[in-house]
Each structure stands twice: as structure tokens, then as C-alpha cells.
Amino acid sequence: MNGILEFARAKRERRPFALLTAYDAVTARTLHEAGVEALLVGDSVAMVVHGFPSTVHATPEMMVLHTAAVRRGAPEAMIIADMPFLSVRRGVRAAVEGAGELLRAGATAVKLEGLAGHEEVVASLVGSGIPVMGHLGLTPQSVHQLGGHRIQGRTPAAAERLRADALRLEQLGAFALVLECVPAALAKAVTRERSISVIGIGAGRDTDGQVLVVSDLLGLDAGFRPKFSRRYTDGHGAILQAARRYVGDVRARRFPAPREVPA
Ligand code: KIV
């Protein structure tokens, strides 16, 4: 996919599509080559790459830096960049400028969490020609207010609120919406009701597309295994094994071999 029209077409054609997070150039290049339809420079970069305990530590500078790296790695990819914590709460003008920086760094679109209190920001971004992806359900930037990483939309009232927010996002002109950690039946209903693309993470298999955090897919963190994610390889084990072999080779003077020494 290289634009928001492709999202709409995939939804019309009921063709499920796959997104992954990406934070660096070489991974972005490989994921694009694998056919991943869009890359998300998620604010999860603060945790995955920078080792912070939550996404509230992502800054505008961090998001710009990683968006530019991903763009350099995957010049043809559709790239969505997260608006970091509080960047949509500093007034419409600051939010539009922040999103503009992300687009100048190479993003095709921006994603922002929640809706209450920044509807005007969504409308202004869309009105400024910036494609917007919403993010409802578990919104990690509000994790302290939500009381942890819990499933959202479980009560009838909460489900109703989420459906209303999804409708509002569509009315405001968002082209897509991430639904994180909500019951599968609710995600299915929102996907059917809405004409914008619904991308699930921990939301069952009936959404228009799926997104995963790339380090979860690669199994890079041995101690972190979210229930809704799937580990497609043991990246931690592979890195550990390769690094141990290298250490052994250096200590035994097996590396470098003569053929690895520049003449
Ligand atoms: O930052 C992120 O990685 C995300 C995904 C979990 C959707 O927002």
C-alpha cells in the first residue's frame, strides 16, 4: 500500500492487510520487502528501542528521528507515525505543526490516541491535508488513567462510547482506526459499522487489518509475551546464539579468518 486510498480499496474488497511497527531503516526495508502493507512508527519506540517503561516517554524529536530512518529504509512504503504523548493537547496549531514535522520526516499519515478533548485537532489535521488514523480501546498513553494494560469496552456503556468515538472519527475525516485490546465481538461490530478501515491489535480476527509490534513478532524480548501477539521466530535466542558464537570465536582467535582480513 502506498496511500490511504489503498486502505479504502482493501476494505471494499474485504482484503485483510498487515501492518507492523518499524523504528529503523534496515528493519523497515526488510518488512517492506516482505509485503507488509504499511509501517507504523509507533510511540512504542520509547519502550522497544529506548528502554523506557511506557510510551509516555516518546518525544516529538524521537518520533521525527525514527520516522526519517524508516522512510530512508523504505522509500516506497506507506508510513504512519504516532503523535507522541500530549502533542495533541497543546492547541490545534502546535498539533498541526507537530504533525507537519512528521510528514516532512517522511510519514504518509499520523496516528493519534483517543478523541475526547482533541476532536478539533483531528478536524484541523484532516483539513490541512494530513491523513489521520485514530486509536481507540486501550490507548497506552493513558495507561495510568486506565489502571494498566486492560481490555477496554467490556461493559455495554464502554462499548457504546467506543462505537460513538469510532463514528465521530469517521465523521471528522480519519481514514482508519486502530482498535487495541477490545472484545472481538465489539471490534467486529465497529468494523462492520464503519466505512473507514479498522485495524486490530488484540481485537480478534474480524477487523479489516492487523498490526503487531515488530519486536513481539520477532520474539526479541524473552520476558515479554503479550497474550494477543504471536511470536513468529525466536529472535532473542537467535541473537543470543550468534553473539555467543562470536564471543567464542574472538576468544579462540577464530575470528577474523584470513579471508575476512582486507588485503
Ligand atoms: O505504538 C505502537 O506500537 C502502537 C501499536 C501498538 C498499535 O500504537
mmCIF file with all atom_site columns, N, CA, C and O in Angstrom, residues 20-23 26-37 39 74 214 217-218:
data_model
loop_
_atom_site.group_PDB
_atom_site.id
_atom_site.type_symbol
_atom_site.label_atom_id
_atom_site.label_alt_id
_atom_site.label_comp_id
_atom_site.label_asym_id
_atom_site.label_entity_id
_atom_site.label_seq_id
_atom_site.pdbx_PDB_ins_code
_atom_site.Cartn_x
_atom_site.Cartn_y
_atom_site.Cartn_z
_atom_site.occupancy
_atom_site.B_iso_or_equiv
_atom_site.pdbx_formal_charge
_atom_site.auth_seq_id
_atom_site.auth_comp_id
_atom_site.auth_asym_id
_atom_site.auth_atom_id
_atom_site.pdbx_PDB_model_num
ATOM 1  N N  . LEU A 1 20  ? 2.923  -3.519  10.546 1.00 0.00 ? 20  LEU A N  1
ATOM 2  C CA . LEU A 1 20  ? 3.870  -3.796  11.628 1.00 0.00 ? 20  LEU A CA 1
ATOM 3  C C  . LEU A 1 20  ? 4.509  -2.486  12.051 1.00 0.00 ? 20  LEU A C  1
ATOM 4  O O  . LEU A 1 20  ? 4.638  -1.565  11.233 1.00 0.00 ? 20  LEU A O  1
ATOM 5  N N  . THR A 1 21  ? 4.943  -2.440  13.290 1.00 0.00 ? 21  THR A N  1
ATOM 6  C CA . THR A 1 21  ? 5.726  -1.268  13.683 1.00 0.00 ? 21  THR A CA 1
ATOM 7  C C  . THR A 1 21  ? 7.128  -1.409  13.095 1.00 0.00 ? 21  THR A C  1
ATOM 8  O O  . THR A 1 21  ? 7.606  -2.508  12.824 1.00 0.00 ? 21  THR A O  1
ATOM 9  N N  . ALA A 1 22  ? 7.779  -0.277  12.893 1.00 0.00 ? 22  ALA A N  1
ATOM 10 C CA . ALA A 1 22  ? 9.183  -0.255  12.452 1.00 0.00 ? 22  ALA A CA 1
ATOM 11 C C  . ALA A 1 22  ? 9.790  1.010   13.033 1.00 0.00 ? 22  ALA A C  1
ATOM 12 O O  . ALA A 1 22  ? 9.102  2.038   13.165 1.00 0.00 ? 22  ALA A O  1
ATOM 13 N N  . TYR A 1 23  ? 11.059 0.907   13.387 1.00 0.00 ? 23  TYR A N  1
ATOM 14 C CA . TYR A 1 23  ? 11.699 2.065   14.037 1.00 0.00 ? 23  TYR A CA 1
ATOM 15 C C  . TYR A 1 23  ? 13.041 2.429   13.410 1.00 0.00 ? 23  TYR A C  1
ATOM 16 O O  . TYR A 1 23  ? 13.627 3.458   13.759 1.00 0.00 ? 23  TYR A O  1
ATOM 17 N N  . VAL A 1 26  ? 16.924 -0.439  8.441  1.00 0.00 ? 26  VAL A N  1
ATOM 18 C CA . VAL A 1 26  ? 17.159 -1.773  7.895  1.00 0.00 ? 26  VAL A CA 1
ATOM 19 C C  . VAL A 1 26  ? 15.950 -2.688  8.124  1.00 0.00 ? 26  VAL A C  1
ATOM 20 O O  . VAL A 1 26  ? 15.558 -3.470  7.246  1.00 0.00 ? 26  VAL A O  1
ATOM 21 N N  . THR A 1 27  ? 15.324 -2.561  9.280  1.00 0.00 ? 27  THR A N  1
ATOM 22 C CA . THR A 1 27  ? 14.116 -3.367  9.535  1.00 0.00 ? 27  THR A CA 1
ATOM 23 C C  . THR A 1 27  ? 12.993 -2.923  8.607  1.00 0.00 ? 27  THR A C  1
ATOM 24 O O  . THR A 1 27  ? 12.265 -3.750  8.045  1.00 0.00 ? 27  THR A O  1
ATOM 25 N N  . ALA A 1 28  ? 12.847 -1.609  8.420  1.00 0.00 ? 28  ALA A N  1
ATOM 26 C CA . ALA A 1 28  ? 11.796 -1.090  7.543  1.00 0.00 ? 28  ALA A CA 1
ATOM 27 C C  . ALA A 1 28  ? 11.961 -1.656  6.133  1.00 0.00 ? 28  ALA A C  1
ATOM 28 O O  . ALA A 1 28  ? 10.985 -2.086  5.508  1.00 0.00 ? 28  ALA A O  1
ATOM 29 N N  . ARG A 1 29  ? 13.206 -1.671  5.649  1.00 0.00 ? 29  ARG A N  1
ATOM 30 C CA . ARG A 1 29  ? 13.460 -2.176  4.293  1.00 0.00 ? 29  ARG A CA 1
ATOM 31 C C  . ARG A 1 29  ? 13.025 -3.641  4.184  1.00 0.00 ? 29  ARG A C  1
ATOM 32 O O  . ARG A 1 29  ? 12.360 -4.050  3.244  1.00 0.00 ? 29  ARG A O  1
ATOM 33 N N  . THR A 1 30  ? 13.368 -4.427  5.196  1.00 0.00 ? 30  THR A N  1
ATOM 34 C CA . THR A 1 30  ? 13.050 -5.863  5.161  1.00 0.00 ? 30  THR A CA 1
ATOM 35 C C  . THR A 1 30  ? 11.539 -6.086  5.264  1.00 0.00 ? 30  THR A C  1
ATOM 36 O O  . THR A 1 30  ? 10.978 -6.922  4.548  1.00 0.00 ? 30  THR A O  1
ATOM 37 N N  . LEU A 1 31  ? 10.881 -5.338  6.121  1.00 0.00 ? 31  LEU A N  1
ATOM 38 C CA . LEU A 1 31  ? 9.427  -5.522  6.282  1.00 0.00 ? 31  LEU A CA 1
ATOM 39 C C  . LEU A 1 31  ? 8.690  -5.124  5.009  1.00 0.00 ? 31  LEU A C  1
ATOM 40 O O  . LEU A 1 31  ? 7.735  -5.791  4.592  1.00 0.00 ? 31  LEU A O  1
ATOM 41 N N  . HIS A 1 32  ? 9.155  -4.066  4.375  1.00 0.00 ? 32  HIS A N  1
ATOM 42 C CA . HIS A 1 32  ? 8.528  -3.636  3.119  1.00 0.00 ? 32  HIS A CA 1
ATOM 43 C C  . HIS A 1 32  ? 8.728  -4.717  2.050  1.00 0.00 ? 32  HIS A C  1
ATOM 44 O O  . HIS A 1 32  ? 7.797  -5.058  1.317  1.00 0.00 ? 32  HIS A O  1
ATOM 45 N N  . GLU A 1 33  ? 9.954  -5.247  2.009  1.00 0.00 ? 33  GLU A N  1
ATOM 46 C CA . GLU A 1 33  ? 10.269 -6.312  1.046  1.00 0.00 ? 33  GLU A CA 1
ATOM 47 C C  . GLU A 1 33  ? 9.375  -7.543  1.289  1.00 0.00 ? 33  GLU A C  1
ATOM 48 O O  . GLU A 1 33  ? 8.983  -8.233  0.351  1.00 0.00 ? 33  GLU A O  1
ATOM 49 N N  . ALA A 1 34  ? 9.020  -7.776  2.557  1.00 0.00 ? 34  ALA A N  1
ATOM 50 C CA . ALA A 1 34  ? 8.185  -8.945  2.907  1.00 0.00 ? 34  ALA A CA 1
ATOM 51 C C  . ALA A 1 34  ? 6.718  -8.739  2.514  1.00 0.00 ? 34  ALA A C  1
ATOM 52 O O  . ALA A 1 34  ? 5.916  -9.668  2.617  1.00 0.00 ? 34  ALA A O  1
ATOM 53 N N  . GLY A 1 35  ? 6.364  -7.509  2.116  1.00 0.00 ? 35  GLY A N  1
ATOM 54 C CA . GLY A 1 35  ? 4.986  -7.268  1.707  1.00 0.00 ? 35  GLY A CA 1
ATOM 55 C C  . GLY A 1 35  ? 4.095  -6.706  2.800  1.00 0.00 ? 35  GLY A C  1
ATOM 56 O O  . GLY A 1 35  ? 2.871  -6.659  2.645  1.00 0.00 ? 35  GLY A O  1
ATOM 57 N N  . VAL A 1 36  ? 4.695  -6.286  3.897  1.00 0.00 ? 36  VAL A N  1
ATOM 58 C CA . VAL A 1 36  ? 3.900  -5.638  4.956  1.00 0.00 ? 36  VAL A CA 1
ATOM 59 C C  . VAL A 1 36  ? 3.302  -4.357  4.357  1.00 0.00 ? 36  VAL A C  1
ATOM 60 O O  . VAL A 1 36  ? 4.012  -3.558  3.753  1.00 0.00 ? 36  VAL A O  1
ATOM 61 N N  . GLU A 1 37  ? 1.988  -4.212  4.500  1.00 0.00 ? 37  GLU A N  1
ATOM 62 C CA . GLU A 1 37  ? 1.310  -3.177  3.710  1.00 0.00 ? 37  GLU A CA 1
ATOM 63 C C  . GLU A 1 37  ? 1.530  -1.754  4.190  1.00 0.00 ? 37  GLU A C  1
ATOM 64 O O  . GLU A 1 37  ? 1.463  -0.813  3.408  1.00 0.00 ? 37  GLU A O  1
ATOM 65 N N  . LEU A 1 39  ? 3.853  0.573   7.430  1.00 0.00 ? 39  LEU A N  1
ATOM 66 C CA . LEU A 1 39  ? 4.741  0.549   8.595  1.00 0.00 ? 39  LEU A CA 1
ATOM 67 C C  . LEU A 1 39  ? 4.291  1.618   9.575  1.00 0.00 ? 39  LEU A C  1
ATOM 68 O O  . LEU A 1 39  ? 4.015  2.757   9.167  1.00 0.00 ? 39  LEU A O  1
ATOM 69 N N  . ALA A 1 74  ? 12.706 2.509   3.690  1.00 0.00 ? 74  ALA A N  1
ATOM 70 C CA . ALA A 1 74  ? 11.605 2.037   2.841  1.00 0.00 ? 74  ALA A CA 1
ATOM 71 C C  . ALA A 1 74  ? 10.999 3.224   2.094  1.00 0.00 ? 74  ALA A C  1
ATOM 72 O O  . ALA A 1 74  ? 9.910  3.702   2.445  1.00 0.00 ? 74  ALA A O  1
ATOM 73 N N  . VAL A 1 214 ? 6.775  -5.054  16.095 1.00 0.00 ? 214 VAL A N  1
ATOM 74 C CA . VAL A 1 214 ? 7.720  -5.924  15.383 1.00 0.00 ? 214 VAL A CA 1
ATOM 75 C C  . VAL A 1 214 ? 8.590  -6.745  16.339 1.00 0.00 ? 214 VAL A C  1
ATOM 76 O O  . VAL A 1 214 ? 8.903  -7.908  16.072 1.00 0.00 ? 214 VAL A O  1
ATOM 77 N N  . LEU A 1 217 ? 6.628  -9.817  17.337 1.00 0.00 ? 217 LEU A N  1
ATOM 78 C CA . LEU A 1 217 ? 6.604  -10.784 16.235 1.00 0.00 ? 217 LEU A CA 1
ATOM 79 C C  . LEU A 1 217 ? 7.927  -11.544 16.124 1.00 0.00 ? 217 LEU A C  1
ATOM 80 O O  . LEU A 1 217 ? 7.964  -12.740 15.851 1.00 0.00 ? 217 LEU A O  1
ATOM 81 N N  . LEU A 1 218 ? 9.028  -10.811 16.356 1.00 0.00 ? 218 LEU A N  1
ATOM 82 C CA . LEU A 1 218 ? 10.353 -11.411 16.219 1.00 0.00 ? 218 LEU A CA 1
ATOM 83 C C  . LEU A 1 218 ? 10.824 -12.101 17.499 1.00 0.00 ? 218 LEU A C  1
ATOM 84 O O  . LEU A 1 218 ? 11.902 -12.693 17.520 1.00 0.00 ? 218 LEU A O  1
#
